[in-house]
């Protein structure tokens, strides 16, 4: 396979295989593609072996006078593979004059057997050698018949052709078939196996496009161990693929089963996402899922912001690449001048930006016109982000401001200011809490966002209920109700259970593996909404919280609440963490269940995009992938 000079990474990839069924096995221990010895339907046709019968044919145990046997007589003997499961051609014993004389004189003769050359049911060549080189023939004078202790002549394969079928594993449809000539060569010093040609090799040999679109080639890859692969060079994933060695049993291959089937596994596609931002907001987005070994069709170019009115932010524009088959490598980011030149240069004398985005990282640096998705990009995910800023954007902007606090992020909506200025923003007042400051300073950025670096500390207030009790007592004294008189002249105040009231609490929450039930709040009681739910793995803002009957709830819409046990809270924050000097750092799902097939390597850096509070105790985690989290105790923030 030609090694690509790939900008982002280089992968060597092919396909996979699995043990050959029956007496045939593939060489590797754990493989995904099956190589199966295939049995054809038996066909009845004229004899196509090297055995030529004489005009007169007789069989064993057939009545015949001894003197009637002559050089015009052939004795037909059935033959079979050594395991006696696959019938071969009839063998014609054509006795010489010397052998006939010996048989007539002694009523027995030893005949030397020749090799059997024949055709398989699909037309391939097969060559067999007899298991016993001599055949003992006797004449029974009492019954006037020819007999032998060996009623069937047994053969084992010493050479021949195998027809290999390349079949899609998921649909069972045949992609291609090819005759592997002379692969059944067998002797004491040669292993009983042959190497199956890959479709890439056959493409060059046959001068055809045979590599399967969307499928791995016929090679052996152990996918179970890929997440543990350590690269030989940098961070270039290596699939460690090997060609398939198909073992066979020369004693068990006949005319009806000299075929093999290789099942081709479906490959994950190469996913490309392009997000174009203008002044901090999505301007255009484009997506494509491309199958490996396919050629990228002509694409409709996405609209880009007017270069006369906007400026490309080189500090934010970047490409992020990750590989599903190699989660241990995380996400690699490319930016800087060389990256921009790669994307925006017109070396091909075109302005096809989207096409250059698609082939970014897959084409040869010396062949910029190449637009076929190679198999080494199976499961690759490319996110291209372009950030533009308007040259004449309004000086005044309106945006939300997020204030970090000890009880979660507080969102102040619709704050207005002029770009470049520092403004004052009021701190949200949360019921039941007291803030350590009333306002914070925020900066109005050129990209249309308003941000603050200040943090707010909220302190829980211990409410004094004495005033409420006194008021209740006075109200009761104004009535002449003696039912509560204890006999001492005083009246007991009634016990009033206040209805819980929501508290203001701004933040973000994420759902987990299942859809989340919604509830409506009426008179201090929650009622489940049977018609609506939040979808799994989705993100939502909330602005209030309340605790009823020991359960905490968060409001995500007007009178729509979710139970805290069904979600997790998080803060939006971007940064980098580094794993500690341990072999593998454990990853967990959002429900804190451990991810068993992946982990983070020692002393490696990882980008995170949120701080999540997971589990009933809301332990702090960093999100390093869409659904993968690492505990703050297991990493160091850079």
XYZ file of C-alpha atoms in Angstrom:
638
model
C 0.000 0.000 0.000
C 1.322 3.436 -0.870
C 2.036 5.546 2.172
C 0.264 8.884 1.993
C 1.991 12.150 2.865
C -0.994 13.276 4.893
C -1.059 16.626 6.610
C -3.104 15.636 9.637
C -2.176 12.009 9.972
C -1.343 8.903 8.019
C -3.074 5.565 8.543
C -2.312 2.252 6.904
C -5.558 0.375 6.542
C -7.164 -2.425 4.640
C -9.794 -4.948 5.703
C -10.181 -7.973 7.887
C -10.906 -11.648 8.013
C -11.933 -14.543 10.271
C -11.310 -18.247 10.743
C -11.916 -20.445 7.738
C -14.769 -22.835 8.385
C -14.616 -26.630 8.116
C -11.031 -27.835 7.842
C -9.771 -24.402 6.802
C -8.573 -21.723 9.211
C -7.203 -18.222 8.853
C -3.781 -17.605 10.318
C -4.612 -14.860 12.826
C -6.202 -15.593 16.181
C -8.879 -12.894 16.170
C -10.127 -11.524 12.897
C -13.390 -10.063 11.696
C -13.693 -11.220 8.099
C -14.512 -14.877 7.624
C -12.766 -16.997 5.030
C -14.972 -20.015 4.431
C -14.331 -23.107 2.374
C -17.330 -23.153 0.073
C -19.036 -26.265 -1.283
C -20.601 -26.017 -4.737
C -23.673 -27.920 -5.766
C -22.628 -31.198 -7.327
C -22.930 -31.273 -11.091
C -23.269 -34.221 -13.440
C -21.063 -33.876 -16.498
C -18.867 -35.989 -18.704
C -15.608 -37.240 -17.249
C -12.958 -34.547 -17.500
C -10.028 -36.362 -15.874
C -6.840 -37.691 -17.441
C -8.303 -41.229 -17.294
C -9.168 -42.643 -20.748
C -11.480 -45.708 -20.764
C -11.135 -48.561 -23.247
C -14.036 -49.801 -25.397
C -15.064 -52.512 -22.923
C -15.767 -51.340 -19.339
C -16.488 -53.574 -16.363
C -16.739 -52.974 -12.620
C -15.652 -54.866 -9.534
C -17.965 -57.750 -8.590
C -19.329 -57.848 -12.127
C -19.466 -61.344 -13.691
C -16.784 -61.774 -16.335
C -14.836 -64.727 -17.718
C -11.135 -64.472 -16.967
C -10.220 -65.255 -20.566
C -12.467 -62.385 -21.757
C -10.159 -59.821 -20.121
C -7.869 -58.247 -22.718
C -6.161 -54.963 -23.622
C -9.510 -53.565 -24.794
C -10.946 -53.837 -21.274
C -11.019 -51.064 -18.600
C -11.863 -51.848 -14.998
C -13.793 -48.893 -13.470
C -13.043 -48.202 -9.772
C -14.757 -45.368 -7.805
C -12.448 -42.762 -6.218
C -12.779 -40.250 -3.415
C -10.855 -37.799 -1.272
C -8.971 -39.388 1.589
C -11.637 -38.394 4.119
C -14.150 -40.275 1.899
C -16.574 -37.325 1.942
C -16.071 -35.996 -1.577
C -16.430 -38.396 -4.558
C -13.999 -37.923 -7.439
C -13.893 -39.441 -10.936
C -13.977 -43.172 -11.672
C -10.481 -44.572 -12.147
C -9.995 -46.820 -15.208
C -7.494 -49.604 -14.691
C -6.148 -50.354 -18.168
C -4.112 -53.529 -17.691
C -1.070 -54.158 -19.836
C -0.378 -57.515 -21.525
C 2.083 -58.379 -18.757
C -0.435 -57.535 -16.027
C -3.159 -59.550 -17.781
C -0.860 -62.573 -18.020
C -0.019 -62.348 -14.301
C -3.694 -62.037 -13.359
C -4.675 -65.082 -15.451
C -1.782 -67.178 -14.121
C -2.008 -66.195 -10.440
C -5.563 -64.815 -10.128
C -3.977 -61.680 -8.582
C -1.981 -58.694 -9.782
C -0.594 -55.449 -8.277
C -1.248 -52.374 -10.427
C 0.624 -49.063 -10.005
C -1.781 -46.115 -9.762
C -1.232 -42.784 -11.516
C -2.080 -39.270 -10.340
C -5.591 -38.020 -11.033
C -5.927 -34.794 -12.993
C -9.456 -33.398 -13.054
C -11.598 -30.247 -12.922
C -13.530 -28.735 -10.042
C -17.242 -28.128 -10.473
C -16.542 -24.482 -11.339
C -13.819 -25.391 -13.868
C -10.595 -25.042 -11.900
C -7.685 -27.475 -12.233
C -7.148 -30.113 -9.535
C -4.325 -32.648 -9.251
C -4.471 -35.598 -6.843
C -2.033 -38.324 -5.818
C -3.208 -41.772 -4.646
C -2.912 -42.468 -0.936
C -1.697 -46.011 -1.774
C 0.408 -46.148 -4.909
C -0.515 -49.798 -5.715
C -3.896 -51.413 -6.245
C -4.294 -55.147 -5.524
C -6.708 -56.824 -7.970
C -7.940 -60.449 -7.608
C -10.083 -62.827 -9.678
C -12.574 -65.110 -7.876
C -12.735 -68.363 -9.919
C -15.770 -69.581 -7.990
C -17.873 -66.465 -8.603
C -16.184 -65.373 -11.852
C -15.781 -61.776 -10.624
C -12.938 -59.281 -10.050
C -12.510 -58.231 -6.406
C -10.305 -56.023 -4.252
C -10.040 -55.169 -0.592
C -9.918 -51.537 -1.730
C -13.356 -50.883 -3.239
C -12.682 -47.134 -3.559
C -9.371 -45.548 -4.503
C -8.493 -42.693 -2.103
C -6.624 -39.544 -3.182
C -5.200 -36.453 -1.531
C -4.748 -33.066 -3.224
C -1.238 -32.035 -4.316
C -2.017 -28.984 -6.489
C -4.930 -27.007 -7.859
C -6.927 -23.790 -8.187
C -9.205 -22.123 -5.644
C -12.023 -19.750 -6.542
C -12.195 -16.970 -3.926
C -15.459 -15.075 -3.508
C -15.314 -11.557 -2.002
C -18.690 -10.985 -0.331
C -20.155 -8.067 1.660
C -20.691 -9.353 5.177
C -23.748 -7.220 5.969
C -25.690 -7.939 2.750
C -24.237 -11.319 1.698
C -23.905 -9.979 -1.859
C -20.879 -10.923 -3.918
C -18.522 -8.087 -4.804
C -16.013 -10.031 -6.904
C -14.588 -13.511 -7.475
C -11.134 -14.494 -8.629
C -9.390 -17.775 -9.480
C -6.275 -18.216 -7.371
C -4.362 -20.531 -9.688
C -2.084 -23.263 -8.353
C -2.507 -22.316 -4.701
C -3.276 -25.844 -3.492
C 0.366 -26.851 -3.787
C 0.997 -29.438 -1.115
C 4.035 -31.431 -0.058
C 5.828 -32.463 3.103
C 7.980 -29.312 3.111
C 5.242 -26.827 2.120
C 2.492 -25.763 4.564
C -1.064 -26.501 3.483
C -2.069 -22.867 3.101
C -2.230 -20.089 0.540
C -2.389 -16.298 0.695
C -5.574 -14.602 -0.463
C -5.027 -11.676 -2.820
C -6.391 -8.334 -1.663
C -8.764 -6.430 -3.890
C -6.209 -3.630 -4.071
C -3.726 -6.075 -5.599
C -6.343 -7.378 -8.005
C -7.192 -3.812 -9.032
C -3.633 -3.304 -10.263
C -3.447 -6.766 -11.816
C -6.779 -6.560 -13.633
C -6.599 -2.814 -14.316
C -10.045 -2.368 -12.756
C -11.449 -0.414 -9.809
C -12.105 -3.361 -7.493
C -11.566 -1.865 -4.033
C -14.958 -2.062 -2.271
C -16.612 1.294 -1.625
C -17.481 1.577 2.058
C -15.833 -1.724 3.056
C -12.444 -2.859 4.274
C -10.288 -4.921 1.960
C -9.565 -8.622 2.459
C -6.831 -8.274 5.073
C -6.608 -9.253 8.712
C -7.083 -6.508 11.339
C -7.686 -7.205 15.013
C -10.194 -4.461 15.789
C -10.464 -5.453 19.455
C -6.899 -4.318 20.115
C -6.899 -1.107 18.052
C -7.779 1.119 21.057
C -4.547 -0.110 22.688
C -2.258 0.369 19.681
C 0.788 2.551 20.265
C 2.041 4.160 17.038
C 5.518 3.578 15.670
C 5.754 7.146 14.363
C 4.253 10.132 16.143
C 0.489 9.914 16.348
C -0.006 8.039 13.088
C -2.506 5.212 13.723
C -1.431 1.808 12.482
C -4.058 -0.850 11.834
C -1.425 -3.624 11.949
C -3.116 -5.337 9.029
C -1.807 -8.575 7.554
C -2.727 -10.617 4.526
C -4.972 -13.618 5.073
C -3.314 -17.046 5.036
C -6.038 -19.580 4.263
C -5.180 -23.036 5.549
C -6.669 -26.103 3.892
C -6.803 -29.868 4.379
C -5.525 -31.672 1.236
C -7.402 -34.790 2.326
C -10.757 -32.991 2.379
C -10.891 -30.850 -0.760
C -12.857 -32.288 -3.636
C -14.436 -31.075 -6.824
C -17.406 -29.623 -4.950
C -15.641 -27.489 -2.321
C -12.517 -26.017 -3.912
C -13.792 -22.492 -3.204
C -13.485 -19.918 -0.433
C -15.520 -16.910 0.627
C -13.998 -13.816 2.200
C -16.517 -11.618 4.004
C -15.773 -7.889 3.772
C -16.642 -5.836 6.840
C -18.508 -2.537 6.563
C -16.254 0.414 7.436
C -17.185 3.558 9.302
C -17.318 6.569 6.958
C -15.130 9.656 6.845
C -17.267 12.433 8.362
C -16.585 16.038 7.429
C -18.236 18.993 9.172
C -17.687 22.605 8.170
C -18.851 25.403 10.478
C -18.473 28.993 9.292
C -18.872 31.666 11.970
C -19.513 35.361 11.466
C -19.157 37.612 14.485
C -19.373 34.629 16.822
C -22.536 33.128 15.327
C -23.046 30.329 12.798
C -23.119 31.781 9.285
C -23.166 28.543 7.274
C -22.717 24.845 8.001
C -22.083 21.931 5.681
C -21.720 18.202 6.324
C -20.720 15.177 4.309
C -20.295 11.511 5.141
C -17.936 9.913 2.599
C -17.395 6.179 2.192
C -13.839 4.881 1.949
C -12.594 3.974 -1.537
C -15.138 6.365 -3.055
C -14.438 9.377 -5.212
C -15.784 12.688 -3.981
C -18.346 14.042 -6.398
C -18.479 17.660 -7.439
C -19.951 19.530 -4.485
C -21.937 22.742 -4.274
C -19.618 25.309 -2.752
C -20.867 26.840 0.529
C -21.338 30.561 0.743
C -18.448 32.315 2.495
C -18.649 35.770 4.059
C -17.750 38.634 1.725
C -13.942 39.056 1.980
C -14.353 42.786 1.306
C -16.502 43.175 4.397
C -15.061 40.549 6.733
C -11.737 39.373 8.114
C -10.738 35.751 8.735
C -9.649 35.264 12.342
C -6.477 33.171 12.019
C -6.324 32.571 15.757
C -9.640 30.711 15.833
C -9.777 29.088 12.393
C -8.659 25.468 12.711
C -9.304 21.839 11.767
C -9.888 19.150 14.386
C -9.336 15.491 13.472
C -10.198 12.372 15.464
C -10.480 8.656 14.658
C -13.236 6.349 15.916
C -10.972 3.295 15.648
C -8.214 5.012 17.684
C -9.887 6.878 20.562
C -6.640 6.800 22.518
C -5.198 9.522 20.257
C -7.925 12.020 21.098
C -8.414 15.013 18.801
C -5.564 16.683 16.930
C -5.864 20.323 15.888
C -4.244 22.039 12.906
C -4.036 25.792 12.545
C -1.492 28.460 11.687
C -0.125 29.734 8.384
C 0.575 26.355 6.772
C -2.943 25.215 7.537
C -4.453 28.364 6.029
C -2.268 28.039 2.956
C -3.344 24.432 2.553
C -7.011 25.385 2.548
C -7.071 28.739 0.800
C -4.246 28.497 -1.753
C -5.295 28.174 -5.393
C -2.663 25.634 -6.400
C -5.302 23.878 -8.482
C -6.350 27.156 -10.131
C -9.812 26.899 -8.620
C -11.662 28.452 -5.749
C -13.330 25.188 -4.763
C -12.952 25.734 -1.044
C -15.366 22.950 -0.031
C -13.605 20.399 -2.222
C -10.261 21.335 -0.688
C -11.849 20.955 2.736
C -13.053 17.450 1.863
C -9.693 16.242 0.607
C -7.780 17.976 3.393
C -5.630 15.333 5.038
C -6.331 12.533 2.557
C -4.566 13.501 -0.647
C -0.895 13.226 -1.581
C 0.933 16.507 -1.218
C 2.309 15.962 -4.711
C -1.061 15.000 -6.166
C -3.487 17.780 -5.163
C -6.062 16.591 -7.667
C -6.571 13.295 -5.839
C -10.028 13.134 -4.298
C -10.571 9.453 -3.453
C -11.216 8.707 0.215
C -8.537 6.169 1.182
C -9.281 3.268 3.468
C -6.919 4.706 6.074
C -9.522 7.390 6.820
C -12.240 4.965 7.870
C -13.864 6.348 10.995
C -12.083 9.699 10.707
C -13.957 12.803 11.845
C -12.900 16.203 10.552
C -14.339 19.415 11.965
C -13.308 22.541 10.074
C -14.059 25.841 11.820
C -13.747 29.201 10.061
C -14.201 32.362 12.112
C -14.903 35.673 10.389
C -15.354 39.121 11.909
C -17.235 41.906 10.155
C -15.123 44.941 9.325
C -18.112 47.265 9.605
C -19.982 45.404 12.332
C -22.126 47.599 14.581
C -20.200 49.213 17.409
C -22.986 48.310 19.807
C -23.873 44.686 20.485
C -26.360 42.841 22.659
C -25.438 39.470 24.127
C -25.848 37.261 27.193
C -23.218 37.402 29.931
C -22.259 34.320 31.905
C -20.997 34.925 35.454
C -19.167 32.077 37.169
C -20.311 31.391 40.741
C -19.965 28.765 43.440
C -23.562 27.606 42.828
C -23.224 27.350 39.068
C -23.073 29.760 36.133
C -25.455 32.726 36.300
C -26.745 34.026 32.957
C -27.624 37.695 32.525
C -29.553 38.077 29.281
C -29.659 40.906 26.741
C -26.752 42.980 28.011
C -25.861 45.856 25.650
C -22.550 47.653 25.173
C -20.142 49.087 22.628
C -17.297 46.996 21.264
C -14.050 47.531 23.089
C -15.668 49.032 26.185
C -15.811 47.705 29.728
C -19.318 47.820 31.169
C -20.996 47.125 34.497
C -23.354 44.165 34.776
C -25.726 43.583 37.689
C -25.221 40.313 39.561
C -28.373 38.125 39.623
C -29.932 37.885 43.078
C -30.832 34.313 43.989
C -33.596 33.744 46.513
C -32.238 32.288 49.726
C -28.678 33.418 48.941
C -26.628 36.546 49.441
C -23.981 37.524 46.868
C -20.607 38.980 47.818
C -20.960 41.710 45.166
C -23.765 43.531 43.417
C -22.072 44.129 40.045
C -19.206 42.814 37.921
C -17.130 44.344 35.139
C -17.515 42.814 31.663
C -15.747 43.443 28.358
C -17.535 43.855 25.018
C -15.447 41.865 22.527
C -14.918 42.524 18.829
C -16.519 39.192 17.914
C -19.861 40.231 19.413
C -19.570 38.480 22.777
C -19.556 40.017 26.243
C -17.450 38.248 28.855
C -16.318 38.721 32.431
C -13.484 37.160 34.402
C -14.976 38.031 37.788
C -16.542 35.368 39.978
C -19.387 35.680 42.465
C -19.668 33.891 45.806
C -23.184 33.158 47.103
C -23.862 32.459 50.793
C -26.943 30.565 52.026
C -29.259 32.706 54.196
C -30.789 31.170 57.379
C -34.380 32.417 57.307
C -36.018 33.634 60.544
C -39.598 32.434 60.789
C -40.425 34.343 64.033
C -42.171 37.190 62.288
C -44.404 34.808 60.410
C -45.257 32.897 63.610
C -46.046 36.114 65.499
C -48.330 37.242 62.705
C -50.153 33.928 62.754
C -50.529 34.139 66.545
C -51.994 37.633 66.410
C -54.463 36.608 63.748
C -55.644 33.731 65.907
C -56.125 35.947 68.961
C -58.588 38.077 67.045
C -60.915 35.126 66.701
C -63.171 33.672 69.407
C -62.425 30.112 68.400
C -62.008 28.215 71.709
C -61.401 24.886 70.063
C -57.666 25.425 70.453
C -57.905 26.670 74.023
C -55.720 24.497 76.253
C -57.594 25.583 79.380
C -54.979 28.102 80.435
C -56.550 30.934 78.482
C -54.013 30.812 75.632
C -54.772 29.706 72.066
C -52.432 27.430 70.109
C -51.423 28.891 66.737
C -52.250 26.607 63.788
C -49.373 24.688 62.178
C -48.964 25.984 58.630
C -46.776 24.092 56.125
C -45.571 26.614 53.559
C -45.677 25.654 49.874
C -42.087 25.421 48.546
C -41.181 28.186 46.142
C -38.650 27.966 43.285
C -35.288 29.655 43.644
C -33.547 31.484 40.819
C -30.612 29.409 39.626
C -29.136 29.761 36.137
C -27.117 26.991 34.557
C -26.808 24.210 32.003
C -27.812 20.567 32.153
C -27.332 17.549 29.922
C -29.470 14.457 29.508
C -27.903 10.990 29.521
C -28.603 7.693 27.717
C -32.406 7.809 27.996
C -35.122 10.333 27.239
C -35.913 12.440 30.307
C -39.416 12.897 31.733
C -40.837 16.408 32.102
C -42.995 17.561 35.017
C -45.328 20.514 35.633
C -45.506 22.225 39.047
C -48.964 22.942 40.473
C -49.612 23.960 44.103
C -46.344 22.482 45.299
C -46.846 19.142 43.534
C -45.227 17.800 40.381
C -47.285 16.063 37.687
C -45.592 14.086 34.902
C -46.121 15.342 31.351
C -47.066 12.217 29.369
C -46.803 13.956 25.983
C -43.339 15.513 26.104
C -39.811 14.438 27.045
C -36.267 15.693 26.583
C -34.311 13.594 24.092
C -31.277 11.583 25.179
C -27.838 13.220 24.966
C -29.198 16.761 24.603
C -28.240 20.022 26.341
C -30.555 22.568 27.988
C -30.474 25.792 29.982
C -32.322 26.084 33.270
C -33.196 29.188 35.287
C -34.872 27.914 38.477
C -34.575 25.072 40.955
C -36.805 23.671 43.680
C -36.700 20.787 46.156
C -39.937 18.886 46.857
C -40.344 15.597 48.725
C -36.589 15.179 48.888
C -36.123 15.471 45.110
C -34.513 18.429 43.378
C -35.875 19.724 40.079
C -34.652 22.235 37.481
C -36.848 24.350 35.217
C -35.946 24.134 31.521
C -39.023 25.908 30.119
C -42.205 27.604 31.303
C -43.538 25.162 33.908
C -41.477 22.277 32.517
C -39.138 20.700 35.042
C -36.707 17.778 35.100
C -35.639 15.674 38.063
C -32.004 16.101 39.115
C -31.409 12.331 39.189
C -32.233 12.127 35.463
C -29.666 14.688 34.298
C -26.278 16.149 35.116
C -25.322 19.802 35.593
C -22.376 21.367 33.814
C -20.529 24.624 33.275
C -19.284 25.765 29.884
C -15.504 26.042 30.039
C -12.754 25.304 27.541
C -9.242 24.262 28.426
C -6.643 21.510 28.409
C -5.970 18.814 30.995
C -3.058 16.411 31.191
C -3.255 12.862 32.498
C -0.980 11.788 35.312
C 1.871 9.293 35.132
C -0.343 6.216 35.220
C -0.610 3.669 32.365
C -4.318 4.242 31.680
C -6.647 6.948 33.002
C -10.237 5.758 33.319
C -13.062 7.384 31.356
C -16.713 7.352 32.425
C -20.063 8.002 30.795
C -22.339 10.811 31.937
C -24.083 8.337 34.276
C -20.641 7.595 35.859
C -20.549 4.054 34.438
C -16.996 3.101 33.508
C -15.969 2.923 29.847
C -14.166 -0.418 29.617
C -12.813 -0.383 26.057
C -11.050 2.979 26.079
C -8.820 5.055 28.305
C -6.343 7.931 28.221
C -2.617 7.264 27.932
C -0.164 8.547 30.550
C 1.090 12.152 30.344
C -1.107 13.092 27.371
C -2.971 16.354 26.861
C -6.714 16.556 26.167
C -9.050 19.407 25.328
C -12.201 19.741 27.397
C -15.285 21.857 26.738
C -17.264 21.611 29.954
C -17.017 20.906 33.662
C -19.668 18.331 34.534
C -21.055 17.441 37.958
C -21.806 13.726 37.746
C -23.525 11.251 40.042
C -25.639 11.757 43.129
C -22.763 13.538 44.865
C -22.118 15.705 41.780
C -18.408 14.936 41.551
C -16.479 17.229 39.237
C -15.417 15.863 35.825
C -13.996 17.277 32.588
C -15.657 16.329 29.307
C -12.909 15.312 26.840
C -15.171 13.811 24.173
C -18.869 13.945 23.281
C -19.807 11.259 25.807
C -16.566 10.677 27.705
C -15.590 12.285 31.004
C -12.517 12.153 33.215
C -12.498 12.848 36.971
C -10.717 16.040 38.031
C -8.626 14.032 40.506
C -7.125 11.989 37.651
C -5.793 14.921 35.598
C -4.046 18.263 35.967
C -5.395 21.408 34.358
C -2.835 23.169 32.182
